[in-house]
Structures are given as C-alpha cells and as structure tokens.
Amino acid sequence: SQELEQSPQSLIVQEGKNLTINCTSSKTLYGLYWYKQKYGEGLIFLMMLQKGGEEKSHEKITAKLDEKKQQSSLHITASQPSHAGIYLCGAEGGSEKLVFGKGTKLTVNP
Amino acid sequence: KAGVTQTPRYLIKTRGQQVTLSCSPISGHRSVSWYQQTPGQGLQFLFEYFSETQRNKGNFPGRFSGRQFSNSRSEMNVSTLELGDSALYLCASSFGRTNTGELFFGEGSRLTVL
C-alpha cells in the first residue's frame, strides 16, 4: 500500500521566516493533497496537485508536485502565527479514500 | 452552507463498552468517510460509505462498523472498546466518489477509553 513520509516532523520558526515541508510517496503520485489541521480539530483543505510540475499558490502558501521524485513540497513565505498548525499531505491510495502522511507540526513564534 | 457536523465532540468510555459516533455531511454530499487519528499512527482510513453502501474498508478489526442512512448521515460504532481505541475520530464528506481528494472534514469526536 502507498505510504507518505513527511519531513520535518516538527518545525519551529520565527515570524516572518520562510519554510518548506516535504512529502515523499512510496509509489507514483496521481494526485497530491495538502491539508492543514489546528490542534485536535478537523482538517481544512488547502490545495490539490494533479500533474507533474504543477505549482499552486494560495495567499502565502505555495505547493509543488515533482512526479519523477514522487514528492511534493509546501512552501510558506513570510510565516505568521496564523500559519501554525499541523500540515498533512494526502494521496489517493487505491482502495482507500486518501492515505495521509503523519503530518508536520508547525509553530510560528511572534 | 453548514459544514460537516460530528457528535458528540468528546466522550469518555471504559474498556468493554461500546460507542456510537454520528456524522452529518454537508447538504448534497453523498460520500462519507471515517478516519481514526492517533499520535502514533497518524490518520488512518476506517471506511467509506456512498449511497448507503460501504465502498471501502480500512485495515481495522470487525469491532469497528458503520452505516449510512438515506439522508447521507452516517454513524460508526466501536464495540468492546480497548484502551488503544482512544483517538480522534474524523468524518469527511464529499459530493461524489470521484472527488477523492477535496474532502470536507468535521471537527471530530475525541474518544477516551479508560
């Protein structure tokens, strides 16, 4: 079955700094999804990438999909305390609705 | 448009008991999927229902079951609770099965088993 590995597991940055979160798949990616979760709450959909080389941005968050490397990256520019939370990548896992990585916990210090 | 509603939000049970969790999807959504989230295992897929039929099931024991009603509301049941069942149970809905990725999640039901 497909597995997604995220790195780093946790990240502490100073407000205003840029950061990158990576998601690597054990199998070919046909669709990659990024979600954000506030502690103990539900997930909020951020964006979906479907084609190799695809790049999408929403406000200060940019995600890219590298199909050859079976990898996606999420980049946050000029981080703010509101960006804090857990970021999870998800991919279509065959018989499963979505397979998720274990998440990257982001802390942004003011 | 109301979001996905899960009830109860918090509950405490003891080993051996059973629990039923409820999920009301976004109006018009026919697919409901359930996930278990724990610190050690992360998010794990439990099952998916579409038009009252279970379409997919994750790798969980038979103690975990679910159903979906004609109005798309879904319930999941865990019988003979074990300590390891303590987790955040998340429900997600989508319009159809083809929209696999853009799921709309509820805030979850946090189950503590003592």
GROMACS .gro file of C-alpha atoms in nm:
model
  224
    1SER     CA    1   0.000   0.000   0.000
    2GLN     CA    2   0.107   0.357  -0.053
    3GLU     CA    3   0.291   0.538   0.221
    4LEU     CA    4   0.361   0.908   0.256
    5GLU     CA    5   0.654   1.034   0.456
    6GLN     CA    6   0.664   1.395   0.567
    7SER     CA    7   0.965   1.593   0.677
    8PRO     CA    8   1.037   1.751   0.907
    9GLN     CA    9   0.808   1.608   1.174
   10SER     CA   10   0.806   1.941   1.351
   11LEU     CA   11   0.926   2.288   1.277
   12ILE     CA   12   0.965   2.599   1.490
   13VAL     CA   13   1.023   2.924   1.306
   14GLN     CA   14   1.032   3.291   1.388
   15GLU     CA   15   0.752   3.502   1.244
   16GLY     CA   16   0.847   3.635   0.903
   17LYS     CA   17   1.072   3.343   0.811
   18ASN     CA   18   1.018   3.119   0.510
   19LEU     CA   19   0.985   2.744   0.547
   20THR     CA   20   0.938   2.428   0.342
   21ILE     CA   21   0.763   2.100   0.424
   22ASN     CA   22   0.821   1.792   0.213
   23CYS     CA   23   0.605   1.491   0.136
   24THR     CA   24   0.754   1.183  -0.030
   25SER     CA   25   0.549   0.897  -0.162
   26SER     CA   26   0.644   0.530  -0.179
   27LYS     CA   27   0.456   0.498  -0.507
   28THR     CA   28   0.372   0.706  -0.812
   29LEU     CA   29   0.162   1.005  -0.726
   30TYR     CA   30  -0.156   1.055  -0.923
   31GLY     CA   31  -0.289   1.329  -0.705
   32LEU     CA   32  -0.146   1.500  -0.401
   33TYR     CA   33  -0.347   1.699  -0.150
   34TRP     CA   34  -0.240   1.933   0.125
   35TYR     CA   35  -0.445   1.987   0.437
   36LYS     CA   36  -0.399   2.193   0.749
   37GLN     CA   37  -0.521   2.089   1.092
   38LYS     CA   38  -0.547   2.301   1.401
   39TYR     CA   39  -0.471   2.101   1.713
   40GLY     CA   40  -0.745   1.850   1.788
   41GLU     CA   41  -0.973   1.976   1.515
   42GLY     CA   42  -1.072   1.873   1.166
   43LEU     CA   43  -0.866   1.914   0.853
   44ILE     CA   44  -0.900   2.207   0.619
   45PHE     CA   45  -0.831   2.152   0.250
   46LEU     CA   46  -0.553   2.376   0.117
   47MET     CA   47  -0.484   2.264  -0.238
   48MET     CA   48  -0.467   1.976  -0.479
   49LEU     CA   49  -0.192   1.897  -0.729
   50GLN     CA   50  -0.252   1.655  -1.012
   51LYS     CA   51   0.017   1.698  -1.273
   52GLY     CA   52   0.392   1.669  -1.257
   53GLY     CA   53   0.548   2.010  -1.232
   54GLU     CA   54   0.222   2.165  -1.121
   55GLU     CA   55   0.251   2.454  -0.879
   56LYS     CA   56  -0.032   2.624  -0.693
   57SER     CA   57  -0.041   2.916  -0.459
   58HIS     CA   58  -0.290   3.039  -0.207
   59GLU     CA   59  -0.201   3.357  -0.026
   60LYS     CA   60   0.149   3.293   0.107
   61ILE     CA   61   0.143   2.917   0.065
   62THR     CA   62   0.284   2.751  -0.248
   63ALA     CA   63   0.279   2.380  -0.325
   64LYS     CA   64   0.465   2.196  -0.600
   65LEU     CA   65   0.446   1.844  -0.732
   66ASP     CA   66   0.752   1.662  -0.863
   67GLU     CA   67   0.612   1.344  -1.013
   68LYS     CA   68   0.952   1.196  -1.103
   69LYS     CA   69   1.070   1.226  -0.746
   70GLN     CA   70   0.730   1.118  -0.618
   71GLN     CA   71   0.748   1.422  -0.397
   72SER     CA   72   0.561   1.738  -0.314
   73SER     CA   73   0.673   2.044  -0.123
   74LEU     CA   74   0.477   2.309   0.061
   75HIS     CA   75   0.643   2.644   0.099
   76ILE     CA   76   0.527   2.924   0.326
   77THR     CA   77   0.663   3.271   0.267
   78ALA     CA   78   0.690   3.524   0.550
   79SER     CA   79   0.527   3.297   0.805
   80GLN     CA   80   0.271   3.433   1.051
   81PRO     CA   81   0.131   3.294   1.377
   82SER     CA   82  -0.188   3.211   1.185
   83HIS     CA   83   0.010   2.957   0.983
   84ALA     CA   84   0.071   2.747   1.292
   85GLY     CA   85  -0.083   2.402   1.293
   86ILE     CA   86  -0.028   2.057   1.152
   87TYR     CA   87   0.019   2.020   0.780
   88LEU     CA   88  -0.072   1.689   0.624
   89CYS     CA   89  -0.026   1.560   0.276
   90GLY     CA   90  -0.266   1.305   0.132
   91ALA     CA   91  -0.273   1.093  -0.179
   92GLU     CA   92  -0.520   0.867  -0.349
   93GLY     CA   93  -0.439   0.528  -0.204
   94GLY     CA   94  -0.616   0.286  -0.430
   95SER     CA   95  -0.888   0.123  -0.226
   96GLU     CA   96  -0.861   0.386   0.044
   97LYS     CA   97  -1.023   0.724   0.017
   98LEU     CA   98  -0.699   0.900   0.096
   99VAL     CA   99  -0.373   0.795   0.252
  100PHE     CA  100  -0.214   1.060   0.473
  101GLY     CA  101   0.133   1.136   0.595
  102LYS     CA  102   0.180   1.168   0.970
  103GLY     CA  103   0.194   1.543   0.949
  104THR     CA  104   0.435   1.827   1.017
  105LYS     CA  105   0.371   2.035   1.326
  106LEU     CA  106   0.448   2.400   1.261
  107THR     CA  107   0.499   2.652   1.538
  108VAL     CA  108   0.546   3.018   1.449
  109ASN     CA  109   0.686   3.234   1.726
  110PRO     CA  110   0.593   3.603   1.722
  111LYS     CA  111  -2.384   2.618   0.386
  112ALA     CA  112  -2.344   2.418   0.706
  113GLY     CA  113  -2.028   2.216   0.740
  114VAL     CA  114  -1.978   1.857   0.847
  115THR     CA  115  -2.119   1.804   1.194
  116GLN     CA  116  -1.992   1.535   1.427
  117THR     CA  117  -2.145   1.438   1.758
  118PRO     CA  118  -2.053   1.401   2.032
  119ARG     CA  119  -1.736   1.611   2.033
  120TYR     CA  120  -1.594   1.446   2.344
  121LEU     CA  121  -1.673   1.127   2.524
  122ILE     CA  122  -1.521   0.902   2.786
  123LYS     CA  123  -1.587   0.530   2.797
  124THR     CA  124  -1.446   0.233   2.983
  125ARG     CA  125  -1.297  -0.082   2.839
  126GLY     CA  126  -1.553  -0.327   2.713
  127GLN     CA  127  -1.820  -0.069   2.646
  128GLN     CA  128  -1.939   0.029   2.302
  129VAL     CA  129  -1.973   0.369   2.142
  130THR     CA  130  -2.165   0.521   1.851
  131LEU     CA  131  -2.046   0.833   1.675
  132SER     CA  132  -2.256   1.037   1.437
  133CYS     CA  133  -2.169   1.239   1.129
  134SER     CA  134  -2.393   1.471   0.927
  135PRO     CA  135  -2.231   1.557   0.595
  136ILE     CA  136  -2.263   1.878   0.401
  137SER     CA  137  -2.602   1.901   0.234
  138GLY     CA  138  -2.589   1.731  -0.105
  139HIS     CA  139  -2.279   1.527  -0.029
  140ARG     CA  140  -2.334   1.156  -0.068
  141SER     CA  141  -1.994   1.020   0.028
  142VAL     CA  142  -1.888   0.991   0.390
  143SER     CA  143  -1.556   0.852   0.503
  144TRP     CA  144  -1.423   0.794   0.852
  145TYR     CA  145  -1.069   0.824   0.983
  146GLN     CA  146  -0.901   0.746   1.312
  147GLN     CA  147  -0.624   0.980   1.422
  148THR     CA  148  -0.374   0.891   1.693
  149PRO     CA  149  -0.035   1.045   1.777
  150GLY     CA  150   0.148   0.726   1.691
  151GLN     CA  151  -0.028   0.613   1.374
  152GLY     CA  152  -0.149   0.941   1.235
  153LEU     CA  153  -0.462   0.943   1.021
  154GLN     CA  154  -0.585   0.600   0.926
  155PHE     CA  155  -0.876   0.524   0.696
  156LEU     CA  156  -1.162   0.331   0.853
  157PHE     CA  157  -1.429   0.308   0.587
  158GLU     CA  158  -1.621   0.495   0.321
  159TYR     CA  159  -1.992   0.499   0.251
  160PHE     CA  160  -2.163   0.615  -0.063
  161SER     CA  161  -2.539   0.600  -0.117
  162GLU     CA  162  -2.587   0.382   0.192
  163THR     CA  163  -2.332   0.124   0.076
  164GLN     CA  164  -1.990   0.061   0.224
  165ARG     CA  165  -1.748   0.110  -0.064
  166ASN     CA  166  -1.412   0.065   0.102
  167LYS     CA  167  -1.284  -0.053   0.435
  168GLY     CA  168  -0.950   0.003   0.602
  169ASN     CA  169  -0.747  -0.243   0.800
  170PHE     CA  170  -0.941  -0.238   1.126
  171PRO     CA  171  -1.095  -0.525   1.323
  172GLY     CA  172  -1.460  -0.613   1.295
  173ARG     CA  173  -1.532  -0.426   1.617
  174PHE     CA  174  -1.538  -0.117   1.403
  175SER     CA  175  -1.851  -0.086   1.194
  176GLY     CA  176  -2.056   0.181   1.032
  177ARG     CA  177  -2.360   0.259   0.831
  178GLN     CA  178  -2.510   0.534   0.623
  179PHE     CA  179  -2.871   0.639   0.612
  180SER     CA  180  -3.081   0.753   0.318
  181ASN     CA  181  -3.022   1.118   0.412
  182SER     CA  182  -2.644   1.051   0.388
  183ARG     CA  183  -2.592   1.084   0.763
  184SER     CA  184  -2.351   0.823   0.888
  185GLU     CA  185  -2.276   0.652   1.214
  186MET     CA  186  -1.981   0.446   1.322
  187ASN     CA  187  -1.981   0.201   1.608
  188VAL     CA  188  -1.697   0.055   1.806
  189SER     CA  189  -1.782  -0.242   2.025
  190THR     CA  190  -1.584  -0.394   2.311
  191LEU     CA  191  -1.369  -0.086   2.349
  192GLU     CA  192  -0.998  -0.122   2.414
  193LEU     CA  193  -0.755   0.134   2.554
  194GLY     CA  194  -0.596   0.163   2.210
  195ASP     CA  195  -0.922   0.287   2.062
  196SER     CA  196  -0.865   0.623   2.231
  197ALA     CA  197  -0.835   0.861   1.939
  198LEU     CA  198  -0.982   1.148   1.746
  199TYR     CA  199  -1.238   1.009   1.501
  200LEU     CA  200  -1.284   1.227   1.198
  201CYS     CA  201  -1.561   1.216   0.944
  202ALA     CA  202  -1.528   1.367   0.598
  203SER     CA  203  -1.779   1.419   0.323
  204SER     CA  204  -1.759   1.480  -0.047
  205PHE     CA  205  -2.012   1.512  -0.324
  206GLY     CA  206  -1.920   1.202  -0.514
  207ARG     CA  207  -1.666   0.926  -0.516
  208THR     CA  208  -1.469   1.082  -0.796
  209ASN     CA  209  -1.374   1.378  -0.579
  210THR     CA  210  -1.137   1.173  -0.373
  211GLY     CA  211  -0.911   1.447  -0.257
  212GLU     CA  212  -1.112   1.751  -0.163
  213LEU     CA  213  -1.273   1.620   0.149
  214PHE     CA  214  -1.462   1.833   0.394
  215PHE     CA  215  -1.386   1.730   0.749
  216GLY     CA  216  -1.582   1.766   1.067
  217GLU     CA  217  -1.410   1.873   1.388
  218GLY     CA  218  -1.402   1.518   1.513
  219SER     CA  219  -1.516   1.314   1.808
  220ARG     CA  220  -1.248   1.266   2.071
  221LEU     CA  221  -1.288   0.930   2.240
  222THR     CA  222  -1.106   0.845   2.559
  223VAL     CA  223  -1.118   0.485   2.679
  224LEU     CA  224  -1.030   0.427   3.044
   0.00000   0.00000   0.00000
